[in-house]
CSV table of C-alpha atoms in Angstrom, one decimal:
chain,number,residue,atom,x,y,z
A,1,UNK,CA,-91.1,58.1,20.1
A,2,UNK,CA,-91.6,60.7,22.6
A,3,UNK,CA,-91.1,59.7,26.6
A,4,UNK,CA,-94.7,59.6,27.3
A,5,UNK,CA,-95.6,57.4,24.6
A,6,UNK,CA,-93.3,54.9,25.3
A,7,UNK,CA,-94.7,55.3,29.0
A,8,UNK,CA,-98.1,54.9,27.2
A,9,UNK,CA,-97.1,51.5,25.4
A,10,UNK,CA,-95.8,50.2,28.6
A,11,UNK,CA,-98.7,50.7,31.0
A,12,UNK,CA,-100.3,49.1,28.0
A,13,UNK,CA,-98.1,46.1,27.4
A,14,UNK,CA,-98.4,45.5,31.3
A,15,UNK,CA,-102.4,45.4,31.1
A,16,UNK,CA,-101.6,42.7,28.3
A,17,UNK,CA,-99.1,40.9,30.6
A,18,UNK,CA,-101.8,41.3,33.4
A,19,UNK,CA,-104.5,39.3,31.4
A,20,UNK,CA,-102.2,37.0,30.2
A,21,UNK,CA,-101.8,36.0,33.9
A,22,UNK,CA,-105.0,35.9,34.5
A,23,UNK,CA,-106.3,33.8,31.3
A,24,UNK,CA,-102.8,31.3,32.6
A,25,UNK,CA,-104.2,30.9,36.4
A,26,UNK,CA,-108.0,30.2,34.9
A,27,UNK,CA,-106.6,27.4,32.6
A,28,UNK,CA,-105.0,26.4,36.2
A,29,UNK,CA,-107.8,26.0,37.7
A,30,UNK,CA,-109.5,24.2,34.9
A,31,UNK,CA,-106.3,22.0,35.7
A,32,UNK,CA,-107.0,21.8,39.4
A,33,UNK,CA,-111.0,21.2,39.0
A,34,UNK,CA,-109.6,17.7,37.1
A,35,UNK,CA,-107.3,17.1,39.5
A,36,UNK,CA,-110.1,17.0,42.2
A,37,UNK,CA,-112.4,15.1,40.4
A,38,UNK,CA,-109.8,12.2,39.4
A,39,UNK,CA,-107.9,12.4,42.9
A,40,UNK,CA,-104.7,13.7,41.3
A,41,UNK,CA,-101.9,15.4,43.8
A,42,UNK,CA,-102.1,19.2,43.4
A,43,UNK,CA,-98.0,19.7,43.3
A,44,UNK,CA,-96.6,17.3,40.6
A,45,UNK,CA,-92.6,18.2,40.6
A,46,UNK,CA,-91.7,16.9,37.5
A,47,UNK,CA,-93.9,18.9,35.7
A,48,UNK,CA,-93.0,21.8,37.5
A,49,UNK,CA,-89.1,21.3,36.5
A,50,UNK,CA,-90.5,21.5,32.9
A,51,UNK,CA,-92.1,24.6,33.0
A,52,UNK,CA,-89.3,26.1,35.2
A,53,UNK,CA,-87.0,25.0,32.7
A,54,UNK,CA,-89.1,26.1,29.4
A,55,UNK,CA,-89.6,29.8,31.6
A,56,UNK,CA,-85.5,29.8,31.4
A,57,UNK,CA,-85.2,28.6,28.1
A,58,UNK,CA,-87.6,31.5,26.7
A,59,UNK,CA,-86.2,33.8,28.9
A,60,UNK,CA,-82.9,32.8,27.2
A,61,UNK,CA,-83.9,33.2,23.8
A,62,UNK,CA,-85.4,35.9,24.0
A,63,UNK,CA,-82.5,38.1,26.0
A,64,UNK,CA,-83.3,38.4,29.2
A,65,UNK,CA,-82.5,37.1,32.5
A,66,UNK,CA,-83.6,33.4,33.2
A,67,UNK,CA,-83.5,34.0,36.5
A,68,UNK,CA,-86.1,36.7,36.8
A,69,UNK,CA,-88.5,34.4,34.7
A,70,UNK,CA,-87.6,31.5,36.6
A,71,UNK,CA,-88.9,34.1,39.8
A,72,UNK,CA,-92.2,35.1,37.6
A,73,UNK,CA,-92.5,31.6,36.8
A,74,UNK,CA,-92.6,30.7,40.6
A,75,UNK,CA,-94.9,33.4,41.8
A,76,UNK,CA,-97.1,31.8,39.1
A,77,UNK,CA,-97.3,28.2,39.8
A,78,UNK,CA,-97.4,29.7,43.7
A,79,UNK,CA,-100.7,31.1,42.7
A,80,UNK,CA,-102.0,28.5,40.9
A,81,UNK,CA,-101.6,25.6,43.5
A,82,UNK,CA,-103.0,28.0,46.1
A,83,UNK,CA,-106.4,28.3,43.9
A,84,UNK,CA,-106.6,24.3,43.5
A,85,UNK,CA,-105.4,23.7,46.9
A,86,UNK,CA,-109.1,25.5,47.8
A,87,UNK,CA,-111.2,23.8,45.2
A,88,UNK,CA,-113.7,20.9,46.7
A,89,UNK,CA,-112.5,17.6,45.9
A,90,UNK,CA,-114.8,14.7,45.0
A,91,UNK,CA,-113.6,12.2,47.6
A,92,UNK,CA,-114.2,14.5,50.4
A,93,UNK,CA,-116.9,15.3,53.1
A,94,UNK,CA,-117.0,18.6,55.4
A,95,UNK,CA,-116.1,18.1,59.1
A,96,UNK,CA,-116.9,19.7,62.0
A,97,UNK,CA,-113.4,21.1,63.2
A,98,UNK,CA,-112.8,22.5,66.4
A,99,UNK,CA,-110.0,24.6,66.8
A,100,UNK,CA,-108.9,25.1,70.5
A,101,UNK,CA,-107.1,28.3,70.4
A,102,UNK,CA,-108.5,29.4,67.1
A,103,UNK,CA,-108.7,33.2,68.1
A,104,UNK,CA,-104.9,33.0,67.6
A,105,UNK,CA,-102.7,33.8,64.9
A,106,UNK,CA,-101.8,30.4,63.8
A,107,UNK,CA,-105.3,29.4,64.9
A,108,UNK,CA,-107.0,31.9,62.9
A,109,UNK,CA,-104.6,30.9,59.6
A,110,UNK,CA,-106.1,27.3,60.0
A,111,UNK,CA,-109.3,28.1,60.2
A,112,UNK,CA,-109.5,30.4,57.2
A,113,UNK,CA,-107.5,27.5,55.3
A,114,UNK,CA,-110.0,24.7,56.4
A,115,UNK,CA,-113.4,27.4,56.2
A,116,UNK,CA,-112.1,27.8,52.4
A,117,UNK,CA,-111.6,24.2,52.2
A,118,UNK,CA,-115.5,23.8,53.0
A,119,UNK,CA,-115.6,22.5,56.2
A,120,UNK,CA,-117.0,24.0,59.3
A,121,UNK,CA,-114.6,25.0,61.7
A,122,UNK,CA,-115.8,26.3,65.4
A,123,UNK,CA,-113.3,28.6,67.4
A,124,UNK,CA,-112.5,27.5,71.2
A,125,UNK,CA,-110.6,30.3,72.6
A,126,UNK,CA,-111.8,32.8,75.5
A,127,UNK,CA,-111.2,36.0,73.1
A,128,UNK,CA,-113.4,35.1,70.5
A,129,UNK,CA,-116.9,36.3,72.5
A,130,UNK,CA,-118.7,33.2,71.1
A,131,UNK,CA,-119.0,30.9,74.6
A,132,UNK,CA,-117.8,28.2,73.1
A,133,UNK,CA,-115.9,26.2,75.6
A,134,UNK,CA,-113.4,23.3,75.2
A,135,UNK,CA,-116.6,20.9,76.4
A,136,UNK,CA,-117.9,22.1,72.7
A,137,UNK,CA,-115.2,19.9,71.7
A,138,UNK,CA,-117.4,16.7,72.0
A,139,UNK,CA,-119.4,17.6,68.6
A,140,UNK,CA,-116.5,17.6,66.3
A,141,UNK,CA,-114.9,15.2,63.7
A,142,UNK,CA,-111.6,16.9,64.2
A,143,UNK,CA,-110.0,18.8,67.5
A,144,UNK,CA,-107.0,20.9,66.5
A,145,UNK,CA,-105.3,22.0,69.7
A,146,UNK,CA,-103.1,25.8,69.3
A,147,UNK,CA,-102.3,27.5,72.6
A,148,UNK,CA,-98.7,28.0,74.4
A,149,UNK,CA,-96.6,25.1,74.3
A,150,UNK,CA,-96.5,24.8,78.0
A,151,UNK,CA,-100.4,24.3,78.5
A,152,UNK,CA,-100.7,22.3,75.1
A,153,UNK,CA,-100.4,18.7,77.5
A,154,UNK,CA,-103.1,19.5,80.0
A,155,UNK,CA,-105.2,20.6,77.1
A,156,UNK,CA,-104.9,17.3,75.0
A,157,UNK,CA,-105.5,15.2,78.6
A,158,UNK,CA,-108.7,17.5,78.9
A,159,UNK,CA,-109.7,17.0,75.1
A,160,UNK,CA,-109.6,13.5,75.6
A,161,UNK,CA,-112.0,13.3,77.9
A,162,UNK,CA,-114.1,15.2,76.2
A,163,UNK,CA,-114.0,13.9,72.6
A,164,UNK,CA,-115.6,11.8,70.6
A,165,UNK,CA,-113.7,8.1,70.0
A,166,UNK,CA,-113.2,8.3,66.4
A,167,UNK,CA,-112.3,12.2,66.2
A,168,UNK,CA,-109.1,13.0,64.9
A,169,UNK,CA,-107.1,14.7,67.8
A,170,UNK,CA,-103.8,16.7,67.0
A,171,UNK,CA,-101.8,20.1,68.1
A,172,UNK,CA,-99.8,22.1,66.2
A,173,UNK,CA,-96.9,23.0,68.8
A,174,UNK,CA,-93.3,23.8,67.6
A,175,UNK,CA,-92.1,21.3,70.4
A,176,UNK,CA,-93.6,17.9,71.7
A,177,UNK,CA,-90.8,16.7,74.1
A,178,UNK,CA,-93.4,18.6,76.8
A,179,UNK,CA,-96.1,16.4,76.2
A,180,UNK,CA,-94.9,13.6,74.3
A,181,UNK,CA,-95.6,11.2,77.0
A,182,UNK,CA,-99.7,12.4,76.8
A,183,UNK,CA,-99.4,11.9,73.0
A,184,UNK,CA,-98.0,8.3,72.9
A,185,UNK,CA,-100.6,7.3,75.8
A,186,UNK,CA,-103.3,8.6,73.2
A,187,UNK,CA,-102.0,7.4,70.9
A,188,UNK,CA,-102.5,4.0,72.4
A,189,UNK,CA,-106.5,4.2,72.5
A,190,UNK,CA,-107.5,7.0,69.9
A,191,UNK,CA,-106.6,8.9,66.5
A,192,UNK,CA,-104.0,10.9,68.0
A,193,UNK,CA,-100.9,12.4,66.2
A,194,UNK,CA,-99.0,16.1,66.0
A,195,UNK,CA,-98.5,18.9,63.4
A,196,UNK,CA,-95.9,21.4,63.1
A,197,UNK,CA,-96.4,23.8,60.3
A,198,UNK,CA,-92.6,25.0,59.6
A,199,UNK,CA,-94.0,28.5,58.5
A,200,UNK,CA,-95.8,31.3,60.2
A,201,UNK,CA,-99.3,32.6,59.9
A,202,UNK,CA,-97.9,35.5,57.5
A,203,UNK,CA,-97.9,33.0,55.1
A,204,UNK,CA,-99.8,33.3,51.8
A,205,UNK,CA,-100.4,29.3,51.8
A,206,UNK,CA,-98.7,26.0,52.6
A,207,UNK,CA,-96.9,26.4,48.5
A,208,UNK,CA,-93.3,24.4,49.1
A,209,UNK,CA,-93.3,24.9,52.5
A,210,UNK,CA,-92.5,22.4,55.4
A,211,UNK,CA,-95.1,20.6,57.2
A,212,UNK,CA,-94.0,18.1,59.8
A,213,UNK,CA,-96.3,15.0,60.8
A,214,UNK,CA,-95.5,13.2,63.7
A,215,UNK,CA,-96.7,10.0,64.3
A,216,UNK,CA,-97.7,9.5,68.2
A,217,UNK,CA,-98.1,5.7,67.5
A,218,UNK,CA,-101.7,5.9,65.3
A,219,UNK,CA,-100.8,5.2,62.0
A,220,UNK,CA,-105.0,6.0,60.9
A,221,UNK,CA,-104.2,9.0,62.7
A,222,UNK,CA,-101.0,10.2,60.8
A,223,UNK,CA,-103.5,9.0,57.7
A,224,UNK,CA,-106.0,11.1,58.1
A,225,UNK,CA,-103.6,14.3,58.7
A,226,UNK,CA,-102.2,13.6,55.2
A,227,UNK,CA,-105.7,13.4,53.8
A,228,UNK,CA,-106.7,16.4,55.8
A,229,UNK,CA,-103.0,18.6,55.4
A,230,UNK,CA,-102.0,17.2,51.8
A,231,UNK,CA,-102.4,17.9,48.8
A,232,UNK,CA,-102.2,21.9,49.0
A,233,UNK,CA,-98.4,22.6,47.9
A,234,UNK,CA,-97.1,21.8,50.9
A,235,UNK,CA,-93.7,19.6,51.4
A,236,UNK,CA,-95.0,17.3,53.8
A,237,UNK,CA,-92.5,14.9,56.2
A,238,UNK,CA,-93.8,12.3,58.4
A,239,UNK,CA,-91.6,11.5,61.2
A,240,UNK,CA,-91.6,9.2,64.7
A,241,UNK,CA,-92.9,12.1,67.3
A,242,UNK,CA,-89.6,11.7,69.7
A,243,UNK,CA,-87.5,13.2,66.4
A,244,UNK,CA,-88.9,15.9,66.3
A,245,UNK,CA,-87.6,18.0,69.2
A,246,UNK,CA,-83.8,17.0,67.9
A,247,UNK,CA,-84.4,18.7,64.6
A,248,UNK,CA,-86.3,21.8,66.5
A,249,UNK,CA,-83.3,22.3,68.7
A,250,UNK,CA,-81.1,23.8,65.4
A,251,UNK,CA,-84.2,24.6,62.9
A,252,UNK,CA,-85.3,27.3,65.8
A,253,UNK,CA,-83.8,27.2,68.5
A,254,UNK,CA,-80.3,28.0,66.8
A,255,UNK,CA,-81.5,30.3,64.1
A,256,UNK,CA,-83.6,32.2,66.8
A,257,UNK,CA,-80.2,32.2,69.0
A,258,UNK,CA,-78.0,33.3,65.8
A,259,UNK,CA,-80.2,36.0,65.5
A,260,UNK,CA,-80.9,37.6,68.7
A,261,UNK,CA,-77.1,37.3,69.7
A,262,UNK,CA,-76.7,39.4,66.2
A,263,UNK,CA,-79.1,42.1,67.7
A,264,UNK,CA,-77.7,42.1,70.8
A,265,UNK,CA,-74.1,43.0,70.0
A,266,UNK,CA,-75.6,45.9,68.0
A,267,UNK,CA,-77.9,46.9,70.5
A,268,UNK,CA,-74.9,47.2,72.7
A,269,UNK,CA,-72.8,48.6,69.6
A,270,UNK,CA,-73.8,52.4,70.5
A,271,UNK,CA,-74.5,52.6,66.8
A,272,UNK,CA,-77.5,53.4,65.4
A,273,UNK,CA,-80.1,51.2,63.5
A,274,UNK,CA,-80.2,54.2,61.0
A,275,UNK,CA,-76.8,54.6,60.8
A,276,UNK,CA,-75.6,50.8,60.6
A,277,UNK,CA,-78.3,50.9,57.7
A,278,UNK,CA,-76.8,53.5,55.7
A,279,UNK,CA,-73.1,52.0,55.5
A,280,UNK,CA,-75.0,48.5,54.9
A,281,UNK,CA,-73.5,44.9,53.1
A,282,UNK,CA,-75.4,42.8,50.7
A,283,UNK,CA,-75.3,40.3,53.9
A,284,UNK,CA,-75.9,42.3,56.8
A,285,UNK,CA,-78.8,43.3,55.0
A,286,UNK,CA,-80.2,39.8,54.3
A,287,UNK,CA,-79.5,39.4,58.1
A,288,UNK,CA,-81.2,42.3,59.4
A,289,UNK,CA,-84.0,41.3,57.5
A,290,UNK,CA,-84.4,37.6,59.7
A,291,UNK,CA,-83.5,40.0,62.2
A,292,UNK,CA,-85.8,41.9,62.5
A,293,UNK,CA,-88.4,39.3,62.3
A,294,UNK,CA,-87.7,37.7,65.2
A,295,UNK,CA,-87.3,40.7,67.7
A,296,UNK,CA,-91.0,41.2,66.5
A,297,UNK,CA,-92.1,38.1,67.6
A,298,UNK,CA,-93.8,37.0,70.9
A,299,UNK,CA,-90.6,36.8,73.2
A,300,UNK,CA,-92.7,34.5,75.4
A,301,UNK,CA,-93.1,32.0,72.9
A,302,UNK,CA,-89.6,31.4,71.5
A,303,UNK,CA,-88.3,31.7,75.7
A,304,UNK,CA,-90.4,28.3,75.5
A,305,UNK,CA,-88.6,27.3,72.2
A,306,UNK,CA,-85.7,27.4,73.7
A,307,UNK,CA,-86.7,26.9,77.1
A,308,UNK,CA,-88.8,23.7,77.2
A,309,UNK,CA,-86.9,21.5,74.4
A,310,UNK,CA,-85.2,18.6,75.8
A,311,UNK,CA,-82.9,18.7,73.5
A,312,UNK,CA,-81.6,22.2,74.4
A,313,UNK,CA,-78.8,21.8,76.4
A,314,UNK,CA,-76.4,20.3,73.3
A,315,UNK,CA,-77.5,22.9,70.6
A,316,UNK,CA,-77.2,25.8,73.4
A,317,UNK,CA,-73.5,24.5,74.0
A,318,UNK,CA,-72.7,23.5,70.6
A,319,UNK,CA,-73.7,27.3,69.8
A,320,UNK,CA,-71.7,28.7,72.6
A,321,UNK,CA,-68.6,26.6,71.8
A,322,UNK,CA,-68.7,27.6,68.2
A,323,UNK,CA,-69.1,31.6,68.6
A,324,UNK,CA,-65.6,31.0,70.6
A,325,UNK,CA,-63.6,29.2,68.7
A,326,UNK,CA,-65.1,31.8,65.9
A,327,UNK,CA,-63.6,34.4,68.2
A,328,UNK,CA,-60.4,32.6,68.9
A,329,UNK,CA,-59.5,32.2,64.8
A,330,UNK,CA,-60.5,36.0,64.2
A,331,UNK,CA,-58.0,37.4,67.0
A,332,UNK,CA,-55.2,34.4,66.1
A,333,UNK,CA,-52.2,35.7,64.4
A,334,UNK,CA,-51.9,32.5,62.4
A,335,UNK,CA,-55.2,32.8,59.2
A,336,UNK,CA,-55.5,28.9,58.9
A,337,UNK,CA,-57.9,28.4,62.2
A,338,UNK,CA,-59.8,30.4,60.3
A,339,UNK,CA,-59.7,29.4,57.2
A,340,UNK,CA,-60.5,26.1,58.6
A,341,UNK,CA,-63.8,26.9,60.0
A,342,UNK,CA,-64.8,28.4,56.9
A,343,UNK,CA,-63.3,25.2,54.8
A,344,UNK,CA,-65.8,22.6,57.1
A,345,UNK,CA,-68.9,24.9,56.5
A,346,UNK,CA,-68.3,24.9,52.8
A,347,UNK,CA,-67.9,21.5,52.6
A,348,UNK,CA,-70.8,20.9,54.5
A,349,UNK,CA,-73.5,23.0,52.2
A,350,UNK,CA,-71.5,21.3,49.5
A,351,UNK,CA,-72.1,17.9,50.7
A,352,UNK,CA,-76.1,19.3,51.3
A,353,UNK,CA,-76.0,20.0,47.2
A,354,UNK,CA,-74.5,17.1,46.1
A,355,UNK,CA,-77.4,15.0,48.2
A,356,UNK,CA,-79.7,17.3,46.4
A,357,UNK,CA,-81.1,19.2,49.3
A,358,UNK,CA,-80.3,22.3,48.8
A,359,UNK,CA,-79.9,24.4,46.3
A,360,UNK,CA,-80.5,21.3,43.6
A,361,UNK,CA,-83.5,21.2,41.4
A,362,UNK,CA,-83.7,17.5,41.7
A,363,UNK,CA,-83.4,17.7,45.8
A,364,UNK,CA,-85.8,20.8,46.0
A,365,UNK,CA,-87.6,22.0,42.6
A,366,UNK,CA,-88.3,25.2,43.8
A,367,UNK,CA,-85.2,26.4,45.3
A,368,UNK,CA,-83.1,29.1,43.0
A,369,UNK,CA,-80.1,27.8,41.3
């Protein structure tokens, strides 16, 4: 055959591939249309084990690399939850959902999510032009609260007076320790708890990632935010709210400190960002790539990640303490300080595996092998 008509049979054989996808995610969503009617949870892991594993095992038999069909395979199922997370379930009624904030990035990603989801969601932020205020709070079933994390407790004490007693009441703020004395007081009286989506508002959808519950002290509350939140791929966690801010202190505060010491030092290197690129590792690119995520962000907000956690001070000198004993075993003449540090990590991820945590199909279905 000549070149272009192998080219020919490809772009062919990739239209078939294409409707083949699209024939797989309309049987998914005959899936999903069940799974709403009966009540059935969208994710079900054991069944997505299965078809990871058959993806592999055809992959295998037929000589190619398991691991790009286990990636395919993933992409797939990512699609296909995302389509039944949005299908209307029978069990459910429309709110009114008020989203304080909602003119935001994170606020904007909610309300698309809960607008697809059928209910009716009314932004309460300055920038949206609509003059809406927060006193337009008092109409809804559900009061969503997504502003800077320093203003987030004054907001809730003024939403509280506003609201109606049965609403739902929560805020989605990457700390709490600023206003967890506000939340446990509502708690007390009203249907009060806090969200913390562990993902950004580039994301696609909640698929297999991290969303954090905390319970303020209202367990109807924490039950309506699964009812609300579930159900839509995401790995949810439920957790007592004064935990939260311990975990927060490594999840971001130390990954965002890992990675702006990194582009500091080579801000300060005198070497170019084109020319560091060009002599590049497999792992500093994987690092530039976090990177440069984070010195796009708002620097305002993760000063008040690190800034306003109570639980700051440990991580910061934990961190601090670590990059020089790094630096001591580097410039020591004998290897095994070094070898030691290096040792403790490995064992550590190790441990992490064994649990099934990380990097374990049984801990984490959807993590790689």
């Amino acid at each position: 055959m000549q070149l272009d008509e192998i080219r020919k049979e490809i772009e062919e054989t990739d239209y078939q591939i294409v409707e083949l996808m699209k024939r797989r995610l309309e049987l998914a969503e005959d899936v999903g249309r069940t799974k709403a009617q009966t009540g059935t949870p969208i994710r079900n892991i054991p069944v997505e084990e299965k078809v990871i594993a058959r993806y592999r095992k055809y992959a295998e038999q037929n000589g190619m690399n398991p691991n790009v069909a286990e990636a395919v395979c993933k992409l797939l199922m990512q699609e296909s939850v995302e389509r039944q997370a949005t299908l209307p379930k029978s069990d459910s009624s429309p709110k009114r959902i008020a989203i304080v904030g909602g003119n935001g990035k994170m606020g904007k990603w909610f309300a698309d999510l809960f607008t697809a989801s059928g209910h009716k969601v009314d932004i309460i932020d300055p920038s949206a032009g609509n003059g809406l205020t927060a006193e337009d709070a008092r109409f809804a079933d559900i009061v969503m609260i997504s502003i800077p994390i320093s203003r987030t407790g004054c907001m809730l004490e003024n939403i509280d007076s506003i609201a109606k007693k049965d609403a739902l009441i929560f805020d989605v703020s990457s700390l709490k320790s600023p206003f967890i004395d506000v939340l446990r007081n509502m708690a007390k009286r009203r249907k009060v708890c806090s969200i913390h989506p562990m993902f950004g508002p580039s994301a696609a959808s909640m698929f297999d990632r991290n969303l954090l519950i905390c319970d303020c002290g209202s367990e109807e509350a924490v039950r309506e935010a699964e009812e609300l939140l579930g159900n839509r791929g995401a790995n949810i966690r439920t957790m007592p709210v004064e935990d939260h801010d311990k975990y927060m202190a490594y999840v971001l505060g130390l990954s965002h400190a890992v990675n702006i010491a990194f582009f500091t030092v080579l801000e300060r290197s005198g070497i170019s960002f084109k020319d560091m690129k060009s002599v590049a590792s497999t792992t500093y690119s994987k690092l530039m790539e976090s990177n440069t995520s984070v010195a796009l962000e708002d620097p305002y907000l993760y000063y008040e990640i690190q800034h306003l956690n109570a639980y700051r001070e440990k991580m910061l000198t934990e961190f601090s303490t670590s990059a020089r004993d790094v630096v001591e075993a580097a410039l020591s003449t004998d290897p095994r300080e070094f070898k030691d540090l290096m040792d403790r990590g490995r064992e550590y991820f190790s441990k992490q595996r064994i649990a099934g945590t990380c990097g374990s199909r049984n801990g984490h279905p959807l993590c790689g092998p």
